[in-house]
Amino acid sequence: MHLPAPFLTDRDAVEDAHALICMHGEEAGFAAAARAEQYRVLGNHVHFARWRQIERLITYLSVEDILDTVH
């Protein structure tokens, strides 16, 4: 399985992903997707892209296989 690592602009994205995982558990990815959709509807493309990246990060973190080089 090849899943590229998501691009993160700052640590806040990781903290938001962690908060959603704590609040929603396995449904955290859906919560991030819902937030992204809300911002898309509002026309806020910056926040839409940010929450899509957080959704990808949550997906990346949920995979139990080793996806890349381990240092």
mmCIF file with all atom_site columns, N, CA and C in Angstrom:
data_model
loop_
_atom_site.group_PDB
_atom_site.id
_atom_site.type_symbol
_atom_site.label_atom_id
_atom_site.label_alt_id
_atom_site.label_comp_id
_atom_site.label_asym_id
_atom_site.label_entity_id
_atom_site.label_seq_id
_atom_site.pdbx_PDB_ins_code
_atom_site.Cartn_x
_atom_site.Cartn_y
_atom_site.Cartn_z
_atom_site.occupancy
_atom_site.B_iso_or_equiv
_atom_site.pdbx_formal_charge
_atom_site.auth_seq_id
_atom_site.auth_comp_id
_atom_site.auth_asym_id
_atom_site.auth_atom_id
_atom_site.pdbx_PDB_model_num
ATOM 1   N N  . MET A 1 1  ? 0.851   -1.174 0.000  1.00 0.00 ? 1  MET A N  1
ATOM 2   C CA . MET A 1 1  ? 0.000   0.000  0.000  1.00 0.00 ? 1  MET A CA 1
ATOM 3   C C  . MET A 1 1  ? 0.897   1.238  0.000  1.00 0.00 ? 1  MET A C  1
ATOM 4   N N  . HIS A 1 2  ? 0.632   2.149  -0.917 1.00 0.00 ? 2  HIS A N  1
ATOM 5   C CA . HIS A 1 2  ? 1.395   3.392  -0.967 1.00 0.00 ? 2  HIS A CA 1
ATOM 6   C C  . HIS A 1 2  ? 0.460   4.543  -0.632 1.00 0.00 ? 2  HIS A C  1
ATOM 7   N N  . LEU A 1 3  ? 0.767   5.204  0.468  1.00 0.00 ? 3  LEU A N  1
ATOM 8   C CA . LEU A 1 3  ? -0.009  6.355  0.902  1.00 0.00 ? 3  LEU A CA 1
ATOM 9   C C  . LEU A 1 3  ? 0.978   7.469  1.180  1.00 0.00 ? 3  LEU A C  1
ATOM 10  N N  . PRO A 1 4  ? 1.031   8.484  0.306  1.00 0.00 ? 4  PRO A N  1
ATOM 11  C CA . PRO A 1 4  ? 2.018   9.547  0.516  1.00 0.00 ? 4  PRO A CA 1
ATOM 12  C C  . PRO A 1 4  ? 1.731   10.331 1.795  1.00 0.00 ? 4  PRO A C  1
ATOM 13  N N  . ALA A 1 5  ? 2.797   10.744 2.448  1.00 0.00 ? 5  ALA A N  1
ATOM 14  C CA . ALA A 1 5  ? 2.646   11.532 3.665  1.00 0.00 ? 5  ALA A CA 1
ATOM 15  C C  . ALA A 1 5  ? 2.009   12.875 3.322  1.00 0.00 ? 5  ALA A C  1
ATOM 16  N N  . PRO A 1 6  ? 1.074   13.331 4.130  1.00 0.00 ? 6  PRO A N  1
ATOM 17  C CA . PRO A 1 6  ? 0.430   14.613 3.853  1.00 0.00 ? 6  PRO A CA 1
ATOM 18  C C  . PRO A 1 6  ? 1.385   15.780 4.091  1.00 0.00 ? 6  PRO A C  1
ATOM 19  N N  . PHE A 1 7  ? 1.169   16.861 3.369  1.00 0.00 ? 7  PHE A N  1
ATOM 20  C CA . PHE A 1 7  ? 1.949   18.080 3.543  1.00 0.00 ? 7  PHE A CA 1
ATOM 21  C C  . PHE A 1 7  ? 1.364   18.867 4.713  1.00 0.00 ? 7  PHE A C  1
ATOM 22  N N  . LEU A 1 8  ? 2.219   19.229 5.647  1.00 0.00 ? 8  LEU A N  1
ATOM 23  C CA . LEU A 1 8  ? 1.761   19.991 6.815  1.00 0.00 ? 8  LEU A CA 1
ATOM 24  C C  . LEU A 1 8  ? 2.497   21.315 6.863  1.00 0.00 ? 8  LEU A C  1
ATOM 25  N N  . THR A 1 9  ? 1.737   22.389 6.995  1.00 0.00 ? 9  THR A N  1
ATOM 26  C CA . THR A 1 9  ? 2.360   23.705 7.019  1.00 0.00 ? 9  THR A CA 1
ATOM 27  C C  . THR A 1 9  ? 2.816   24.111 8.410  1.00 0.00 ? 9  THR A C  1
ATOM 28  N N  . ASP A 1 10 ? 2.191   23.518 9.444  1.00 0.00 ? 10 ASP A N  1
ATOM 29  C CA . ASP A 1 10 ? 2.554   23.887 10.809 1.00 0.00 ? 10 ASP A CA 1
ATOM 30  C C  . ASP A 1 10 ? 2.093   22.816 11.794 1.00 0.00 ? 10 ASP A C  1
ATOM 31  N N  . ARG A 1 11 ? 2.527   22.969 13.017 1.00 0.00 ? 11 ARG A N  1
ATOM 32  C CA . ARG A 1 11 ? 2.177   22.003 14.063 1.00 0.00 ? 11 ARG A CA 1
ATOM 33  C C  . ARG A 1 11 ? 0.695   22.066 14.434 1.00 0.00 ? 11 ARG A C  1
ATOM 34  N N  . ASP A 1 12 ? 0.052   23.172 14.185 1.00 0.00 ? 12 ASP A N  1
ATOM 35  C CA . ASP A 1 12 ? -1.361  23.302 14.518 1.00 0.00 ? 12 ASP A CA 1
ATOM 36  C C  . ASP A 1 12 ? -2.207  22.241 13.821 1.00 0.00 ? 12 ASP A C  1
ATOM 37  N N  . ALA A 1 13 ? -1.821  21.853 12.610 1.00 0.00 ? 13 ALA A N  1
ATOM 38  C CA . ALA A 1 13 ? -2.564  20.815 11.892 1.00 0.00 ? 13 ALA A CA 1
ATOM 39  C C  . ALA A 1 13 ? -2.490  19.488 12.637 1.00 0.00 ? 13 ALA A C  1
ATOM 40  N N  . VAL A 1 14 ? -1.326  19.178 13.179 1.00 0.00 ? 14 VAL A N  1
ATOM 41  C CA . VAL A 1 14 ? -1.163  17.939 13.946 1.00 0.00 ? 14 VAL A CA 1
ATOM 42  C C  . VAL A 1 14 ? -1.990  18.010 15.223 1.00 0.00 ? 14 VAL A C  1
ATOM 43  N N  . GLU A 1 15 ? -1.986  19.151 15.870 1.00 0.00 ? 15 GLU A N  1
ATOM 44  C CA . GLU A 1 15 ? -2.771  19.312 17.098 1.00 0.00 ? 15 GLU A CA 1
ATOM 45  C C  . GLU A 1 15 ? -4.269  19.217 16.818 1.00 0.00 ? 15 GLU A C  1
ATOM 46  N N  . ASP A 1 16 ? -4.715  19.791 15.698 1.00 0.00 ? 16 ASP A N  1
ATOM 47  C CA . ASP A 1 16 ? -6.133  19.678 15.326 1.00 0.00 ? 16 ASP A CA 1
ATOM 48  C C  . ASP A 1 16 ? -6.506  18.243 14.999 1.00 0.00 ? 16 ASP A C  1
ATOM 49  N N  . ALA A 1 17 ? -5.629  17.533 14.304 1.00 0.00 ? 17 ALA A N  1
ATOM 50  C CA . ALA A 1 17 ? -5.881  16.126 13.998 1.00 0.00 ? 17 ALA A CA 1
ATOM 51  C C  . ALA A 1 17 ? -5.972  15.320 15.293 1.00 0.00 ? 17 ALA A C  1
ATOM 52  N N  . HIS A 1 18 ? -5.061  15.570 16.214 1.00 0.00 ? 18 HIS A N  1
ATOM 53  C CA . HIS A 1 18 ? -5.072  14.861 17.497 1.00 0.00 ? 18 HIS A CA 1
ATOM 54  C C  . HIS A 1 18 ? -6.364  15.148 18.266 1.00 0.00 ? 18 HIS A C  1
ATOM 55  N N  . ALA A 1 19 ? -6.792  16.403 18.275 1.00 0.00 ? 19 ALA A N  1
ATOM 56  C CA . ALA A 1 19 ? -8.028  16.769 18.974 1.00 0.00 ? 19 ALA A CA 1
ATOM 57  C C  . ALA A 1 19 ? -9.233  16.045 18.370 1.00 0.00 ? 19 ALA A C  1
ATOM 58  N N  . LEU A 1 20 ? -9.300  15.980 17.049 1.00 0.00 ? 20 LEU A N  1
ATOM 59  C CA . LEU A 1 20 ? -10.423 15.282 16.404 1.00 0.00 ? 20 LEU A CA 1
ATOM 60  C C  . LEU A 1 20 ? -10.387 13.788 16.705 1.00 0.00 ? 20 LEU A C  1
ATOM 61  N N  . ILE A 1 21 ? -9.194  13.208 16.721 1.00 0.00 ? 21 ILE A N  1
ATOM 62  C CA . ILE A 1 21 ? -9.070  11.776 17.033 1.00 0.00 ? 21 ILE A CA 1
ATOM 63  C C  . ILE A 1 21 ? -9.532  11.520 18.467 1.00 0.00 ? 21 ILE A C  1
ATOM 64  N N  . CYS A 1 22 ? -9.161  12.398 19.394 1.00 0.00 ? 22 CYS A N  1
ATOM 65  C CA . CYS A 1 22 ? -9.591  12.248 20.791 1.00 0.00 ? 22 CYS A CA 1
ATOM 66  C C  . CYS A 1 22 ? -11.107 12.397 20.932 1.00 0.00 ? 22 CYS A C  1
ATOM 67  N N  . MET A 1 23 ? -11.693 13.343 20.200 1.00 0.00 ? 23 MET A N  1
ATOM 68  C CA . MET A 1 23 ? -13.137 13.601 20.313 1.00 0.00 ? 23 MET A CA 1
ATOM 69  C C  . MET A 1 23 ? -13.989 12.583 19.557 1.00 0.00 ? 23 MET A C  1
ATOM 70  N N  . HIS A 1 24 ? -13.515 12.163 18.363 1.00 0.00 ? 24 HIS A N  1
ATOM 71  C CA . HIS A 1 24 ? -14.370 11.360 17.484 1.00 0.00 ? 24 HIS A CA 1
ATOM 72  C C  . HIS A 1 24 ? -13.875 9.934  17.249 1.00 0.00 ? 24 HIS A C  1
ATOM 73  N N  . GLY A 1 25 ? -12.695 9.600  17.711 1.00 0.00 ? 25 GLY A N  1
ATOM 74  C CA . GLY A 1 25 ? -12.171 8.245  17.525 1.00 0.00 ? 25 GLY A CA 1
ATOM 75  C C  . GLY A 1 25 ? -12.054 7.896  16.054 1.00 0.00 ? 25 GLY A C  1
ATOM 76  N N  . GLU A 1 26 ? -12.619 6.755  15.684 1.00 0.00 ? 26 GLU A N  1
ATOM 77  C CA . GLU A 1 26 ? -12.521 6.275  14.301 1.00 0.00 ? 26 GLU A CA 1
ATOM 78  C C  . GLU A 1 26 ? -13.263 7.171  13.305 1.00 0.00 ? 26 GLU A C  1
ATOM 79  N N  . GLU A 1 27 ? -14.125 8.008  13.786 1.00 0.00 ? 27 GLU A N  1
ATOM 80  C CA . GLU A 1 27 ? -14.898 8.908  12.929 1.00 0.00 ? 27 GLU A CA 1
ATOM 81  C C  . GLU A 1 27 ? -14.199 10.252 12.703 1.00 0.00 ? 27 GLU A C  1
ATOM 82  N N  . ALA A 1 28 ? -12.974 10.406 13.178 1.00 0.00 ? 28 ALA A N  1
ATOM 83  C CA . ALA A 1 28 ? -12.258 11.678 13.097 1.00 0.00 ? 28 ALA A CA 1
ATOM 84  C C  . ALA A 1 28 ? -12.060 12.141 11.657 1.00 0.00 ? 28 ALA A C  1
ATOM 85  N N  . GLY A 1 29 ? -11.763 11.221 10.767 1.00 0.00 ? 29 GLY A N  1
ATOM 86  C CA . GLY A 1 29 ? -11.597 11.587 9.359  1.00 0.00 ? 29 GLY A CA 1
ATOM 87  C C  . GLY A 1 29 ? -12.863 12.180 8.767  1.00 0.00 ? 29 GLY A C  1
ATOM 88  N N  . PHE A 1 30 ? -14.000 11.614 9.156  1.00 0.00 ? 30 PHE A N  1
ATOM 89  C CA . PHE A 1 30 ? -15.279 12.145 8.679  1.00 0.00 ? 30 PHE A CA 1
ATOM 90  C C  . PHE A 1 30 ? -15.542 13.535 9.246  1.00 0.00 ? 30 PHE A C  1
ATOM 91  N N  . ALA A 1 31 ? -15.143 13.755 10.491 1.00 0.00 ? 31 ALA A N  1
ATOM 92  C CA . ALA A 1 31 ? -15.322 15.075 11.106 1.00 0.00 ? 31 ALA A CA 1
ATOM 93  C C  . ALA A 1 31 ? -14.472 16.119 10.386 1.00 0.00 ? 31 ALA A C  1
ATOM 94  N N  . ALA A 1 32 ? -13.240 15.758 10.048 1.00 0.00 ? 32 ALA A N  1
ATOM 95  C CA . ALA A 1 32 ? -12.375 16.685 9.309  1.00 0.00 ? 32 ALA A CA 1
ATOM 96  C C  . ALA A 1 32 ? -12.939 16.948 7.919  1.00 0.00 ? 32 ALA A C  1
ATOM 97  N N  . ALA A 1 33 ? -13.458 15.908 7.271  1.00 0.00 ? 33 ALA A N  1
ATOM 98  C CA . ALA A 1 33 ? -14.049 16.077 5.940  1.00 0.00 ? 33 ALA A CA 1
ATOM 99  C C  . ALA A 1 33 ? -15.271 16.993 6.006  1.00 0.00 ? 33 ALA A C  1
ATOM 100 N N  . ALA A 1 34 ? -16.054 16.868 7.065  1.00 0.00 ? 34 ALA A N  1
ATOM 101 C CA . ALA A 1 34 ? -17.237 17.727 7.220  1.00 0.00 ? 34 ALA A CA 1
ATOM 102 C C  . ALA A 1 34 ? -16.824 19.186 7.390  1.00 0.00 ? 34 ALA A C  1
ATOM 103 N N  . ARG A 1 35 ? -15.770 19.415 8.166  1.00 0.00 ? 35 ARG A N  1
ATOM 104 C CA . ARG A 1 35 ? -15.288 20.794 8.330  1.00 0.00 ? 35 ARG A CA 1
ATOM 105 C C  . ARG A 1 35 ? -14.773 21.347 7.010  1.00 0.00 ? 35 ARG A C  1
ATOM 106 N N  . ALA A 1 36 ? -14.057 20.513 6.269  1.00 0.00 ? 36 ALA A N  1
ATOM 107 C CA . ALA A 1 36 ? -13.550 20.948 4.963  1.00 0.00 ? 36 ALA A CA 1
ATOM 108 C C  . ALA A 1 36 ? -14.718 21.329 4.053  1.00 0.00 ? 36 ALA A C  1
ATOM 109 N N  . GLU A 1 37 ? -15.742 20.518 4.049  1.00 0.00 ? 37 GLU A N  1
ATOM 110 C CA . GLU A 1 37 ? -16.906 20.790 3.204  1.00 0.00 ? 37 GLU A CA 1
ATOM 111 C C  . GLU A 1 37 ? -17.600 22.087 3.612  1.00 0.00 ? 37 GLU A C  1
ATOM 112 N N  . GLN A 1 38 ? -17.695 22.351 4.907  1.00 0.00 ? 38 GLN A N  1
ATOM 113 C CA . GLN A 1 38 ? -18.305 23.602 5.373  1.00 0.00 ? 38 GLN A CA 1
ATOM 114 C C  . GLN A 1 38 ? -17.541 24.807 4.829  1.00 0.00 ? 38 GLN A C  1
ATOM 115 N N  . TYR A 1 39 ? -16.217 24.728 4.879  1.00 0.00 ? 39 TYR A N  1
ATOM 116 C CA . TYR A 1 39 ? -15.419 25.848 4.377  1.00 0.00 ? 39 TYR A CA 1
ATOM 117 C C  . TYR A 1 39 ? -15.494 25.959 2.858  1.00 0.00 ? 39 TYR A C  1
ATOM 118 N N  . ARG A 1 40 ? -15.622 24.828 2.164  1.00 0.00 ? 40 ARG A N  1
ATOM 119 C CA . ARG A 1 40 ? -15.758 24.871 0.709  1.00 0.00 ? 40 ARG A CA 1
ATOM 120 C C  . ARG A 1 40 ? -17.044 25.584 0.322  1.00 0.00 ? 40 ARG A C  1
ATOM 121 N N  . VAL A 1 41 ? -18.128 25.242 1.021  1.00 0.00 ? 41 VAL A N  1
ATOM 122 C CA . VAL A 1 41 ? -19.424 25.869 0.750  1.00 0.00 ? 41 VAL A CA 1
ATOM 123 C C  . VAL A 1 41 ? -19.363 27.374 1.020  1.00 0.00 ? 41 VAL A C  1
ATOM 124 N N  . LEU A 1 42 ? -18.623 27.758 2.039  1.00 0.00 ? 42 LEU A N  1
ATOM 125 C CA . LEU A 1 42 ? -18.481 29.176 2.369  1.00 0.00 ? 42 LEU A CA 1
ATOM 126 C C  . LEU A 1 42 ? -17.553 29.915 1.403  1.00 0.00 ? 42 LEU A C  1
ATOM 127 N N  . GLY A 1 43 ? -16.841 29.171 0.577  1.00 0.00 ? 43 GLY A N  1
ATOM 128 C CA . GLY A 1 43 ? -15.919 29.781 -0.371 1.00 0.00 ? 43 GLY A CA 1
ATOM 129 C C  . GLY A 1 43 ? -14.556 30.089 0.222  1.00 0.00 ? 43 GLY A C  1
ATOM 130 N N  . ASN A 1 44 ? -14.268 29.551 1.395  1.00 0.00 ? 44 ASN A N  1
ATOM 131 C CA . ASN A 1 44 ? -12.981 29.764 2.045  1.00 0.00 ? 44 ASN A CA 1
ATOM 132 C C  . ASN A 1 44 ? -12.045 28.622 1.642  1.00 0.00 ? 44 ASN A C  1
ATOM 133 N N  . HIS A 1 45 ? -11.328 28.828 0.554  1.00 0.00 ? 45 HIS A N  1
ATOM 134 C CA . HIS A 1 45 ? -10.507 27.762 -0.016 1.00 0.00 ? 45 HIS A CA 1
ATOM 135 C C  . HIS A 1 45 ? -9.271  27.462 0.817  1.00 0.00 ? 45 HIS A C  1
ATOM 136 N N  . VAL A 1 46 ? -8.788  28.444 1.554  1.00 0.00 ? 46 VAL A N  1
ATOM 137 C CA . VAL A 1 46 ? -7.608  28.228 2.400  1.00 0.00 ? 46 VAL A CA 1
ATOM 138 C C  . VAL A 1 46 ? -7.947  27.244 3.523  1.00 0.00 ? 46 VAL A C  1
ATOM 139 N N  . HIS A 1 47 ? -9.057  27.491 4.221  1.00 0.00 ? 47 HIS A N  1
ATOM 140 C CA . HIS A 1 47 ? -9.448  26.588 5.297  1.00 0.00 ? 47 HIS A CA 1
ATOM 141 C C  . HIS A 1 47 ? -9.942  25.243 4.745  1.00 0.00 ? 47 HIS A C  1
ATOM 142 N N  . PHE A 1 48 ? -10.558 25.265 3.582  1.00 0.00 ? 48 PHE A N  1
ATOM 143 C CA . PHE A 1 48 ? -10.957 24.003 2.955  1.00 0.00 ? 48 PHE A CA 1
ATOM 144 C C  . PHE A 1 48 ? -9.732  23.120 2.737  1.00 0.00 ? 48 PHE A C  1
ATOM 145 N N  . ALA A 1 49 ? -8.689  23.688 2.145  1.00 0.00 ? 49 ALA A N  1
ATOM 146 C CA . ALA A 1 49 ? -7.475  22.913 1.869  1.00 0.00 ? 49 ALA A CA 1
ATOM 147 C C  . ALA A 1 49 ? -6.818  22.450 3.172  1.00 0.00 ? 49 ALA A C  1
ATOM 148 N N  . ARG A 1 50 ? -6.830  23.301 4.172  1.00 0.00 ? 50 ARG A N  1
ATOM 149 C CA . ARG A 1 50 ? -6.220  22.950 5.456  1.00 0.00 ? 50 ARG A CA 1
ATOM 150 C C  . ARG A 1 50 ? -6.921  21.743 6.081  1.00 0.00 ? 50 ARG A C  1
ATOM 151 N N  . TRP A 1 51 ? -8.250  21.742 6.092  1.00 0.00 ? 51 TRP A N  1
ATOM 152 C CA . TRP A 1 51 ? -8.970  20.625 6.697  1.00 0.00 ? 51 TRP A CA 1
ATOM 153 C C  . TRP A 1 51 ? -8.898  19.363 5.855  1.00 0.00 ? 51 TRP A C  1
ATOM 154 N N  . ARG A 1 52 ? -8.748  19.510 4.549  1.00 0.00 ? 52 ARG A N  1
ATOM 155 C CA . ARG A 1 52 ? -8.525  18.315 3.716  1.00 0.00 ? 52 ARG A CA 1
ATOM 156 C C  . ARG A 1 52 ? -7.175  17.677 4.057  1.00 0.00 ? 52 ARG A C  1
ATOM 157 N N  . GLN A 1 53 ? -6.160  18.507 4.300  1.00 0.00 ? 53 GLN A N  1
ATOM 158 C CA . GLN A 1 53 ? -4.850  17.985 4.691  1.00 0.00 ? 53 GLN A CA 1
ATOM 159 C C  . GLN A 1 53 ? -4.935  17.317 6.063  1.00 0.00 ? 53 GLN A C  1
ATOM 160 N N  . ILE A 1 54 ? -5.702  17.877 6.970  1.00 0.00 ? 54 ILE A N  1
ATOM 161 C CA . ILE A 1 54 ? -5.888  17.257 8.281  1.00 0.00 ? 54 ILE A CA 1
ATOM 162 C C  . ILE A 1 54 ? -6.607  15.921 8.127  1.00 0.00 ? 54 ILE A C  1
ATOM 163 N N  . GLU A 1 55 ? -7.574  15.872 7.240  1.00 0.00 ? 55 GLU A N  1
ATOM 164 C CA . GLU A 1 55 ? -8.260  14.597 6.959  1.00 0.00 ? 55 GLU A CA 1
ATOM 165 C C  . GLU A 1 55 ? -7.265  13.564 6.445  1.00 0.00 ? 55 GLU A C  1
ATOM 166 N N  . ARG A 1 56 ? -6.392  13.968 5.544  1.00 0.00 ? 56 ARG A N  1
ATOM 167 C CA . ARG A 1 56 ? -5.371  13.046 5.018  1.00 0.00 ? 56 ARG A CA 1
ATOM 168 C C  . ARG A 1 56 ? -4.411  12.605 6.120  1.00 0.00 ? 56 ARG A C  1
ATOM 169 N N  . LEU A 1 57 ? -4.046  13.522 7.006  1.00 0.00 ? 57 LEU A N  1
ATOM 170 C CA . LEU A 1 57 ? -3.161  13.177 8.114  1.00 0.00 ? 57 LEU A CA 1
ATOM 171 C C  . LEU A 1 57 ? -3.813  12.138 9.018  1.00 0.00 ? 57 LEU A C  1
ATOM 172 N N  . ILE A 1 58 ? -5.080  12.314 9.323  1.00 0.00 ? 58 ILE A N  1
ATOM 173 C CA . ILE A 1 58 ? -5.795  11.351 10.164 1.00 0.00 ? 58 ILE A CA 1
ATOM 174 C C  . ILE A 1 58 ? -5.810  9.980  9.494  1.00 0.00 ? 58 ILE A C  1
ATOM 175 N N  . THR A 1 59 ? -6.060  9.946  8.205  1.00 0.00 ? 59 THR A N  1
ATOM 176 C CA . THR A 1 59 ? -6.032  8.682  7.464  1.00 0.00 ? 59 THR A CA 1
ATOM 177 C C  . THR A 1 59 ? -4.646  8.064  7.523  1.00 0.00 ? 59 THR A C  1
ATOM 178 N N  . TYR A 1 60 ? -3.629  8.869  7.317  1.00 0.00 ? 60 TYR A N  1
ATOM 179 C CA . TYR A 1 60 ? -2.235  8.407  7.349  1.00 0.00 ? 60 TYR A CA 1
ATOM 180 C C  . TYR A 1 60 ? -1.900  7.821  8.718  1.00 0.00 ? 60 TYR A C  1
ATOM 181 N N  . LEU A 1 61 ? -2.349  8.473  9.776  1.00 0.00 ? 61 LEU A N  1
ATOM 182 C CA . LEU A 1 61 ? -2.049  8.003  11.125 1.00 0.00 ? 61 LEU A CA 1
ATOM 183 C C  . LEU A 1 61 ? -2.833  6.747  11.495 1.00 0.00 ? 61 LEU A C  1
ATOM 184 N N  . SER A 1 62 ? -3.949  6.512  10.841 1.00 0.00 ? 62 SER A N  1
ATOM 185 C CA . SER A 1 62 ? -4.788  5.363  11.184 1.00 0.00 ? 62 SER A CA 1
ATOM 186 C C  . SER A 1 62 ? -4.300  4.052  10.574 1.00 0.00 ? 62 SER A C  1
ATOM 187 N N  . VAL A 1 63 ? -3.414  4.125  9.595  1.00 0.00 ? 63 VAL A N  1
ATOM 188 C CA . VAL A 1 63 ? -2.895  2.911  8.955  1.00 0.00 ? 63 VAL A CA 1
ATOM 189 C C  . VAL A 1 63 ? -1.869  2.263  9.879  1.00 0.00 ? 63 VAL A C  1
ATOM 190 N N  . GLU A 1 64 ? -2.031  0.982  10.126 1.00 0.00 ? 64 GLU A N  1
ATOM 191 C CA . GLU A 1 64 ? -1.142  0.298  11.064 1.00 0.00 ? 64 GLU A CA 1
ATOM 192 C C  . GLU A 1 64 ? 0.115   -0.261 10.408 1.00 0.00 ? 64 GLU A C  1
ATOM 193 N N  . ASP A 1 65 ? 0.158   -0.341 9.098  1.00 0.00 ? 65 ASP A N  1
ATOM 194 C CA . ASP A 1 65 ? 1.343   -0.833 8.412  1.00 0.00 ? 65 ASP A CA 1
ATOM 195 C C  . ASP A 1 65 ? 2.410   0.266  8.379  1.00 0.00 ? 65 ASP A C  1
ATOM 196 N N  . ILE A 1 66 ? 3.647   -0.140 8.208  1.00 0.00 ? 66 ILE A N  1
ATOM 197 C CA . ILE A 1 66 ? 4.738   0.815  8.036  1.00 0.00 ? 66 ILE A CA 1
ATOM 198 C C  . ILE A 1 66 ? 4.677   1.283  6.602  1.00 0.00 ? 66 ILE A C  1
ATOM 199 N N  . LEU A 1 67 ? 4.558   2.600  6.403  1.00 0.00 ? 67 LEU A N  1
ATOM 200 C CA . LEU A 1 67 ? 4.339   3.142  5.066  1.00 0.00 ? 67 LEU A CA 1
ATOM 201 C C  . LEU A 1 67 ? 5.597   3.724  4.428  1.00 0.00 ? 67 LEU A C  1
ATOM 202 N N  . ASP A 1 68 ? 6.639   3.924  5.194  1.00 0.00 ? 68 ASP A N  1
ATOM 203 C CA . ASP A 1 68 ? 7.818   4.564  4.653  1.00 0.00 ? 68 ASP A CA 1
ATOM 204 C C  . ASP A 1 68 ? 9.035   4.099  5.439  1.00 0.00 ? 68 ASP A C  1
ATOM 205 N N  . THR A 1 69 ? 10.158  4.694  5.181  1.00 0.00 ? 69 THR A N  1
ATOM 206 C CA . THR A 1 69 ? 11.389  4.346  5.869  1.00 0.00 ? 69 THR A CA 1
ATOM 207 C C  . THR A 1 69 ? 11.280  4.682  7.350  1.00 0.00 ? 69 THR A C  1
ATOM 208 N N  . VAL A 1 70 ? 11.715  3.748  8.188  1.00 0.00 ? 70 VAL A N  1
ATOM 209 C CA . VAL A 1 70 ? 11.725  3.982  9.617  1.00 0.00 ? 70 VAL A CA 1
ATOM 210 C C  . VAL A 1 70 ? 13.155  4.308  10.019 1.00 0.00 ? 70 VAL A C  1
ATOM 211 N N  . HIS A 1 71 ? 13.351  5.427  10.667 1.00 0.00 ? 71 HIS A N  1
ATOM 212 C CA . HIS A 1 71 ? 14.697  5.837  11.085 1.00 0.00 ? 71 HIS A CA 1
ATOM 213 C C  . HIS A 1 71 ? 14.928  5.525  12.521 1.00 0.00 ? 71 HIS A C  1
#
